[in-house]
Amino acid sequence: MFKPLRDKILELAISGKLVPQLDSEPAVEQIGPAPSKDEEPFALPEKWKWVRLDKLFNMYAGKNIKAALIKSSGRYPCYGGNGLRGYTDECNTSGTFNLIGRQGALCGNIHLVSGDFYATEHAVIAQHCDAIDPKCAYFFLIVLNLNQYATATAQPGLSISRISKVYYPLPPLEEQHRIVAKLDDIMGNLERMDQ
C-alpha cells in the first residue's frame, strides 16, 4: 500500500535530501576513479562522492550446497539468490553482510544478514569496508536496482565483474548513521500504518 511512498523516501535518502548535511562532518575522500560529470546518475551533496562498488565492497559468490542438506529447521540459516532458503548444519559466513541475488528473475535483490549463516553460490556476499554502514548500504543498494545489470537470457544472472563497476553515492559515515536512524523511524511508522 505504501510502496510508492517508501520508494520516494529511499530516493530522498540516496540523493542526500533525507537528513541535513552537517558542517561538522568531514567530506568523503575520493576512493578510486571518479565518474565523469556525464556518467553521474544524479547530483550529490558537496561532501559525498561517487565510488565504484568494487572500491567499497569485497564481492564474492557463496558456495554450492546440495539441496538435501537444506532443511526446514537447523542450526544456521541458508541464503540463496532470493533470500532465506532454509537451514543447514554448517555455516560458511560470519558477520554482517549485504547479500545480492545473482541468478533468476529476482537477481539483484538485496538482503542484510548478520550472524553465522550459509550463503549459496546464487548469492553475492558484499563485504563492506570501514567507510560503509551496512544498513545504509542495504537501503542504497535497493535503490541502485542492480537487476538492471543482469544478462538478458532465459535465466537472468548478474556477474560480479559487471556490478563491481557500478557507482555508489557515498556519504560521510556519520551521515550514513543518521540516514539509517531516520529510515528506521519512517519505515517502522509506515509498517505500523500498513498493519
C-alpha positions in Angstrom: 0.0 0.0 0.0 2.8 2.4 0.9 5.4 1.2 -1.7 5.4 4.5 -3.8 6.0 6.4 -0.6 8.7 4.0 0.5 10.4 4.4 -2.9 10.3 8.2 -2.7 11.7 8.2 0.8 14.6 5.9 -0.3 15.2 8.2 -3.3 15.5 11.2 -0.9 17.9 9.2 1.2 20.3 8.2 -1.6 20.3 11.7 -3.0 21.2 13.4 0.3 17.8 15.0 0.9 16.5 13.0 3.8 18.7 14.3 6.6 20.6 17.7 6.9 24.2 18.0 5.9 26.3 19.0 8.9 29.3 21.4 8.7 30.9 19.4 11.5 31.2 16.3 9.4 34.3 15.9 7.1 33.8 15.4 3.4 34.3 11.9 2.0 37.7 11.3 0.3 37.5 10.1 -3.3 38.3 6.3 -3.4 39.3 5.1 -6.8 38.4 6.7 -10.1 35.5 9.3 -10.1 33.0 9.2 -12.9 32.9 12.0 -15.5 30.1 14.5 -15.0 28.2 12.8 -17.8 28.4 9.5 -16.1 27.0 10.7 -12.7 23.4 9.4 -12.4 22.4 12.4 -10.3 23.8 15.3 -8.4 25.2 14.6 -4.9 25.7 16.8 -1.9 29.1 18.6 -1.7 30.6 16.2 0.8 29.5 13.0 -0.9 31.5 11.1 -3.6 30.7 8.6 -6.3 32.7 5.5 -5.7 32.7 2.2 -7.6 31.2 -0.8 -5.7 34.5 -2.7 -6.0 36.3 0.0 -4.1 33.8 -0.2 -1.2 32.9 -3.9 -1.1 34.8 -7.2 -1.5 32.2 -9.1 -3.5 32.3 -12.9 -4.0 29.9 -15.7 -4.6 28.8 -18.1 -1.8 29.4 -21.8 -2.0 27.4 -24.6 -3.6 25.4 -26.9 -1.3 23.4 -30.0 -2.0 19.6 -29.3 -1.8 19.3 -32.4 0.5 21.4 -30.5 3.1 18.9 -27.6 3.3 16.2 -28.3 5.8 13.1 -26.6 7.3 15.0 -26.2 10.6 18.6 -26.3 11.6 21.4 -24.5 13.3 22.3 -22.0 10.6 20.1 -20.0 8.1 20.9 -20.7 4.5 20.6 -17.8 2.0 20.4 -18.2 -1.8 19.8 -15.6 -4.5 16.2 -14.9 -3.4 16.7 -14.8 0.4 16.3 -17.4 3.0 16.1 -21.0 1.6 16.1 -22.9 4.8 18.6 -24.1 7.4 21.8 -26.1 7.4 24.0 -27.7 10.0 27.1 -25.8 8.8 27.9 -22.2 8.0 30.3 -20.6 5.6 30.0 -16.9 6.5 30.0 -15.0 9.8 29.4 -11.3 10.3 27.1 -8.6 8.8 26.8 -8.5 5.0 24.6 -7.4 2.2 23.7 -10.4 0.0 22.9 -9.7 -3.6 20.9 -12.2 -5.6 22.8 -13.3 -8.6 20.5 -15.6 -10.5 16.9 -15.8 -11.6 14.1 -13.4 -12.1 14.8 -11.7 -8.7 18.6 -11.3 -9.3 19.8 -8.0 -7.9 17.6 -8.2 -4.8 19.3 -7.3 -1.5 19.2 -8.9 1.9 21.0 -7.6 5.0 22.2 -10.7 7.0 24.0 -10.9 10.4 25.5 -13.7 12.4 26.6 -17.1 11.3 24.9 -18.4 8.1 25.4 -20.3 4.9 25.5 -18.3 1.6 24.9 -20.4 -1.5 26.5 -19.8 -4.9 23.4 -17.9 -6.0 24.2 -15.1 -3.6 26.9 -12.5 -3.9 28.4 -11.7 -0.5 29.2 -8.0 -0.3 31.8 -7.5 2.5 31.8 -3.8 3.2 34.9 -1.6 4.0 35.1 0.7 7.1 33.6 3.7 5.1 30.3 1.9 4.9 27.4 1.5 7.3 26.0 -1.9 6.2 22.4 -1.0 6.8 22.7 2.3 4.9 24.3 0.2 2.1 21.2 -2.1 2.2 18.9 0.8 1.5 21.1 2.3 -1.1 21.7 -0.9 -3.0 18.0 -1.4 -3.2 17.6 2.0 -4.9 20.5 1.2 -7.3 18.4 -1.5 -8.8 21.2 -3.9 -9.6 18.8 -6.1 -11.6 19.2 -3.7 -14.5 22.7 -5.1 -15.0 21.6 -8.7 -15.4 22.3 -10.6 -18.5 19.2 -11.0 -20.7 18.9 -14.7 -21.0 16.3 -17.4 -20.2 17.9 -17.5 -16.7 18.9 -13.9 -15.8 22.1 -13.5 -13.9 24.5 -10.9 -12.5 28.2 -11.1 -12.9 30.3 -9.7 -10.1 32.7 -8.1 -12.6 29.8 -6.1 -14.1 28.2 -4.8 -10.9 31.6 -4.0 -9.4 31.9 -1.1 -11.8 28.5 0.4 -10.7 29.0 3.8 -9.0 27.6 4.2 -5.4 26.8 7.5 -3.7 29.0 7.6 -0.6 28.0 10.0 2.2 30.2 10.7 5.3 30.0 7.8 7.8 28.2 9.8 10.5 25.6 10.9 8.0 25.1 7.3 7.0 24.3 6.5 10.6 21.8 9.4 10.7 20.2 8.3 7.4 19.7 4.8 8.9 18.2 6.2 12.1 15.7 8.3 10.1 14.8 5.5 7.7 14.3 3.0 10.6 11.9 5.5 12.2 10.0 6.3 9.0 9.8 2.7 7.7 8.7 1.5 11.2 5.9 4.0 11.2 4.9 3.0 7.6 4.9 -0.7 8.6 2.6 0.0 11.6 0.3 2.1 9.4 0.2 -0.7 6.9 -0.8 -3.2 9.5 
